[in-house]
PDB file of C-alpha atoms in Angstrom:
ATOM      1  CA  UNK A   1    -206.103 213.067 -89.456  1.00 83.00           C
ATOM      2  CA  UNK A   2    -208.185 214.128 -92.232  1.00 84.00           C
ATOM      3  CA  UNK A   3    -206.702 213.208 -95.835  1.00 84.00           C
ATOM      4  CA  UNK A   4    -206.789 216.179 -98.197  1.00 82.00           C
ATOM      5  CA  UNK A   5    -207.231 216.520-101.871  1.00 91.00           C
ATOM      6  CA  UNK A   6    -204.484 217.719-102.718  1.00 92.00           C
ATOM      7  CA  UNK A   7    -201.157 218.072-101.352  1.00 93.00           C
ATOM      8  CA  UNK A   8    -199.072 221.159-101.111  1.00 95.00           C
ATOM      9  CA  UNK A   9    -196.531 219.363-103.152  1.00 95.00           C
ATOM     10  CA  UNK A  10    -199.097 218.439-105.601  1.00 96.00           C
ATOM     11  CA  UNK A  11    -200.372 222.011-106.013  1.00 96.00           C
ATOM     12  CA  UNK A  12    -196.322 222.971-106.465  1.00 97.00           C
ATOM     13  CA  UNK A  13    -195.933 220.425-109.170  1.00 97.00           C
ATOM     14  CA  UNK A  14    -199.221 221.515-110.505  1.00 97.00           C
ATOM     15  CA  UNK A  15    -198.399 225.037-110.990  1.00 98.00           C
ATOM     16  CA  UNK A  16    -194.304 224.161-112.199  1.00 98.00           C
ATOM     17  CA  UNK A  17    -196.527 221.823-115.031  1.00 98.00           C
ATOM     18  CA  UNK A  18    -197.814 225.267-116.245  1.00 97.00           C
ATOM     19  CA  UNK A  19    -195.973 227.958-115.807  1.00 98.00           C
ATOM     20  CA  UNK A  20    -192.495 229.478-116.950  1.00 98.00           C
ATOM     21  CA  UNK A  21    -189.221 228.720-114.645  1.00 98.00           C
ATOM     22  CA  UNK A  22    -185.976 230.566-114.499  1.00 98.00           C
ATOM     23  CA  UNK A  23    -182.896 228.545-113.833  1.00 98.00           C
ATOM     24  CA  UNK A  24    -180.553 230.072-110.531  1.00 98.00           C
ATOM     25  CA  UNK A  25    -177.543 230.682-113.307  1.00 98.00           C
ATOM     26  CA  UNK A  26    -179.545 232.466-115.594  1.00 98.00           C
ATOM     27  CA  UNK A  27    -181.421 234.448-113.137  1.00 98.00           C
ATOM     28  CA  UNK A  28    -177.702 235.495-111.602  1.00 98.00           C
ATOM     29  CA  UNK A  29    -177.188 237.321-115.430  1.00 98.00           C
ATOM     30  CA  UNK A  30    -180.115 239.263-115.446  1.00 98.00           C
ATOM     31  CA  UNK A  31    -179.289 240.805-112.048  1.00 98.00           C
ATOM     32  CA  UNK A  32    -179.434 244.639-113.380  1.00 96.00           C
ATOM     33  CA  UNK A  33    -180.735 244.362-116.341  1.00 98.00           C
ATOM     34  CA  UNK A  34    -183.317 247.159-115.763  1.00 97.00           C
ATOM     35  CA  UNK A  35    -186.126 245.058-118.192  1.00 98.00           C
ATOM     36  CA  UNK A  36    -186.607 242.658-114.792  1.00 98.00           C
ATOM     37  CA  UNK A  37    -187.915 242.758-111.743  1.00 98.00           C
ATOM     38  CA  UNK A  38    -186.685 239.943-109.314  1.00 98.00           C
ATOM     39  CA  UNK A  39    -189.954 240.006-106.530  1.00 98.00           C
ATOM     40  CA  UNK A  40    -188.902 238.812-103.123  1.00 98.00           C
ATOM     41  CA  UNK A  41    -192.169 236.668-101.800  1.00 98.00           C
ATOM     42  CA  UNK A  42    -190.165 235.758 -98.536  1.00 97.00           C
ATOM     43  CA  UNK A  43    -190.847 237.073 -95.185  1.00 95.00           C
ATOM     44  CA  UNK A  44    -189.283 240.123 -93.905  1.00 94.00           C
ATOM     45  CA  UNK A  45    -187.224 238.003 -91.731  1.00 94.00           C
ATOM     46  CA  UNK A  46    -185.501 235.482 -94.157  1.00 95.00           C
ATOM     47  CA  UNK A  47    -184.568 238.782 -96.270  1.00 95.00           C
ATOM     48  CA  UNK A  48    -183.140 240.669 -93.059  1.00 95.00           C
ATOM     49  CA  UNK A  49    -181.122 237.100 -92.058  1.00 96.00           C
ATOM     50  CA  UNK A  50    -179.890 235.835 -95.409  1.00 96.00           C
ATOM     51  CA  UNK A  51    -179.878 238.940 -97.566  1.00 97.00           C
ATOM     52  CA  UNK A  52    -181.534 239.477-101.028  1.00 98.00           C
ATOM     53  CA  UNK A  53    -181.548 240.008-104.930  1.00 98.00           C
ATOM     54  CA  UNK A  54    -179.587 243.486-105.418  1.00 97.00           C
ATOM     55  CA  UNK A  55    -182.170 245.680-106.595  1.00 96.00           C
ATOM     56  CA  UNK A  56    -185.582 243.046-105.624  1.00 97.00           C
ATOM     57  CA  UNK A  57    -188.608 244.652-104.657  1.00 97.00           C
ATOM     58  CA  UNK A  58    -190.152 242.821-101.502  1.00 97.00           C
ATOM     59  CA  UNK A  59    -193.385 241.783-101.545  1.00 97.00           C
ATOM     60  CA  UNK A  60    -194.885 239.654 -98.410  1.00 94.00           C
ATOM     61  CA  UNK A  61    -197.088 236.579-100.742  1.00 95.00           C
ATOM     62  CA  UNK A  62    -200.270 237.540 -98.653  1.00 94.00           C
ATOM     63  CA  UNK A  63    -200.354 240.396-100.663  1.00 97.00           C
ATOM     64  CA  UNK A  64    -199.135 240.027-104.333  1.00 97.00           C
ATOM     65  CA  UNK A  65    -202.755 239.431-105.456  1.00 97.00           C
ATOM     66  CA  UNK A  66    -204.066 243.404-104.031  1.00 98.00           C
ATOM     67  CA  UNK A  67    -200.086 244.685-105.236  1.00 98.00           C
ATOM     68  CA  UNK A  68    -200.572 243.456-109.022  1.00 98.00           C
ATOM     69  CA  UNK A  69    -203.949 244.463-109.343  1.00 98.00           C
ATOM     70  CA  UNK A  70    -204.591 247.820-110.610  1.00 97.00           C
ATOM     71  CA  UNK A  71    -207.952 248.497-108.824  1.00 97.00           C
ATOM     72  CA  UNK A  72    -206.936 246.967-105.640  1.00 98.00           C
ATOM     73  CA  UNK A  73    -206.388 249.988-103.201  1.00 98.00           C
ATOM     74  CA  UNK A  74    -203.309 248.043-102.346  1.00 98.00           C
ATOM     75  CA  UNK A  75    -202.240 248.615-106.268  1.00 98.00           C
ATOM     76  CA  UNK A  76    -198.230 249.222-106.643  1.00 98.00           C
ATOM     77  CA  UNK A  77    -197.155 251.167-109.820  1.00 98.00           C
ATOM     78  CA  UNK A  78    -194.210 249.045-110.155  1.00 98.00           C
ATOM     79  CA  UNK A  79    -196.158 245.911-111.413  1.00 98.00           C
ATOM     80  CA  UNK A  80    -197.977 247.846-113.739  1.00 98.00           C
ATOM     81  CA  UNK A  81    -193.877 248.605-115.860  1.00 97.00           C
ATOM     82  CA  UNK A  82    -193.116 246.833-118.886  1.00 97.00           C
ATOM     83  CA  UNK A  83    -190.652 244.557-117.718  1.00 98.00           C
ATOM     84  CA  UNK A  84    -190.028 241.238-116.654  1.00 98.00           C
ATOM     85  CA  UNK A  85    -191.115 239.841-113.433  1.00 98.00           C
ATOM     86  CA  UNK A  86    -189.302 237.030-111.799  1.00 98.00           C
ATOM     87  CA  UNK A  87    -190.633 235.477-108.697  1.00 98.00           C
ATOM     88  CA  UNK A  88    -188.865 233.878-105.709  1.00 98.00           C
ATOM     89  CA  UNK A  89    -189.046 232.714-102.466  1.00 98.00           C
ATOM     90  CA  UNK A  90    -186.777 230.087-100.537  1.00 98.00           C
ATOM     91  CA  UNK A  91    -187.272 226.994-102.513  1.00 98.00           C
ATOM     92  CA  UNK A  92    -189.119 227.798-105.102  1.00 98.00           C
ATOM     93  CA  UNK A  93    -192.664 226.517-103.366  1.00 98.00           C
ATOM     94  CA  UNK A  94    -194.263 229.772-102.561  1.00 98.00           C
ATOM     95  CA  UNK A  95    -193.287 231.463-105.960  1.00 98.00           C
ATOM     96  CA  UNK A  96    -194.369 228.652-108.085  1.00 98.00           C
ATOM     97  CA  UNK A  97    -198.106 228.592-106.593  1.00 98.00           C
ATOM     98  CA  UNK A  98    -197.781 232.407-106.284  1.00 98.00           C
ATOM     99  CA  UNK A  99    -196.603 232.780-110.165  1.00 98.00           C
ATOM    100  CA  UNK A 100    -199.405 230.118-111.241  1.00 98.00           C
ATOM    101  CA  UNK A 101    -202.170 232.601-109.366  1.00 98.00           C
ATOM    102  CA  UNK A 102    -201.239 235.776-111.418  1.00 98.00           C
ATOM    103  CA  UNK A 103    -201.307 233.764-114.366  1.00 98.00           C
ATOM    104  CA  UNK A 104    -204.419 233.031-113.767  1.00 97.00           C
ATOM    105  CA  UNK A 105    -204.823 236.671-113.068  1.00 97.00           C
ATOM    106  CA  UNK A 106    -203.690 237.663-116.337  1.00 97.00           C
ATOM    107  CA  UNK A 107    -200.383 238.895-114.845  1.00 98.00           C
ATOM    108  CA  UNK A 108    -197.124 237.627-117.203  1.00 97.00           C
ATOM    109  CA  UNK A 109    -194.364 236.452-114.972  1.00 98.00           C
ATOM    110  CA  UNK A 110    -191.707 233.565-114.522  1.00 98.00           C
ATOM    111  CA  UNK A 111    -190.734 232.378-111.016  1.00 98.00           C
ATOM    112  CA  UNK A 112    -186.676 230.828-109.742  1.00 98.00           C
ATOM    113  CA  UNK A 113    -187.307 227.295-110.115  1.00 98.00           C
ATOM    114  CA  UNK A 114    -184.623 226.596-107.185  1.00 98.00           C
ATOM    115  CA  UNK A 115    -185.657 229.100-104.835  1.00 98.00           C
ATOM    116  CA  UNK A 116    -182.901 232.070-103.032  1.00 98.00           C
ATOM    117  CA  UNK A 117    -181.090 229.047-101.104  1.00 98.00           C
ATOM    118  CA  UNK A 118    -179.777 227.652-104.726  1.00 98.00           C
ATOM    119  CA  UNK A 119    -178.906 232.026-105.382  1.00 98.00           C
ATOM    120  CA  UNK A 120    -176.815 231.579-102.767  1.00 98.00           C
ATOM    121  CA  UNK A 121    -175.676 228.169-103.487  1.00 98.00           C
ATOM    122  CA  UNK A 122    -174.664 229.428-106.657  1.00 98.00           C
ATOM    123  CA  UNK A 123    -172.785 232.610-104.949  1.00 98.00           C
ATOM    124  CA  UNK A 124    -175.230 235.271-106.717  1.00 98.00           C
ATOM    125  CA  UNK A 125    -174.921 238.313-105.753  1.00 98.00           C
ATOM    126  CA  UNK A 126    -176.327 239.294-102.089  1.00 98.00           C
ATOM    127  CA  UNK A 127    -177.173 242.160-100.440  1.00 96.00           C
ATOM    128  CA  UNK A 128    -177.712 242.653 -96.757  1.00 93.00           C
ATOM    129  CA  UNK A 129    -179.441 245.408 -94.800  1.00 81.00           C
ATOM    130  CA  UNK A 130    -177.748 246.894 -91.571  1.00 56.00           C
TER     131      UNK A 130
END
């Protein structure tokens, strides 16, 4: 098996080095607050099976590069709002490299550090579709 340069994990710790993390219980207060944006990064069905943020705006992470850019044809007007974006996924992998990217983009925005399973360790507030 070839060896690579660097690890997932090491890109993860990489990107956590650099940019800005928001802990589970402090995330769980700014639920409403309509200055942020919590950005669902996880498939369609982790969000259908375990719920989401009240309010998130789903975003699949194949595609948050084309959604935040404004002359992407793939543009969406909600990243271009003043307000606070905070990124998650399940564990906090996916946003961290993800948040680290539009940083490097130019794009301001913080990710959950634990991911949706601490949310719902921490009995945050869920929503569920039918």
């Amino acid at each position: 098996m070839k060896k690579l340069k660097l690890s997932s994990a090491e890109m993860v710790e990489r990107a956590r080095q650099r940019i800005e993390e928001v802990e589970t219980a402090d995330a769980i207060a700014l639920v409403g607050d309509p200055n942020v944006v919590f950005v669902d990064l996880r498939d369609i069905r982790e969000r259908q099976k375990l719920g989401f943020i009240p309010g998130s705006v789903h975003c699949p992470r194949g595609m948050i590069e084309f959604w935040v850019d404004p002359e992407s044809p793939y543009f969406k007007e909600v990243f271009a709002e003043d307000r606070r974006f905070i990124f998650h996924c399940a564990a906090g992998w996916r946003s961290a490299l993800t948040v680290a990217t539009l940083q490097d983009m130019g794009f301001d925005a913080a990710h959950l550090k634990e991911g949706f399973a601490d949310w719902l360790k921490a009995d945050g507030p869920v929503e569920k579709t039918d």
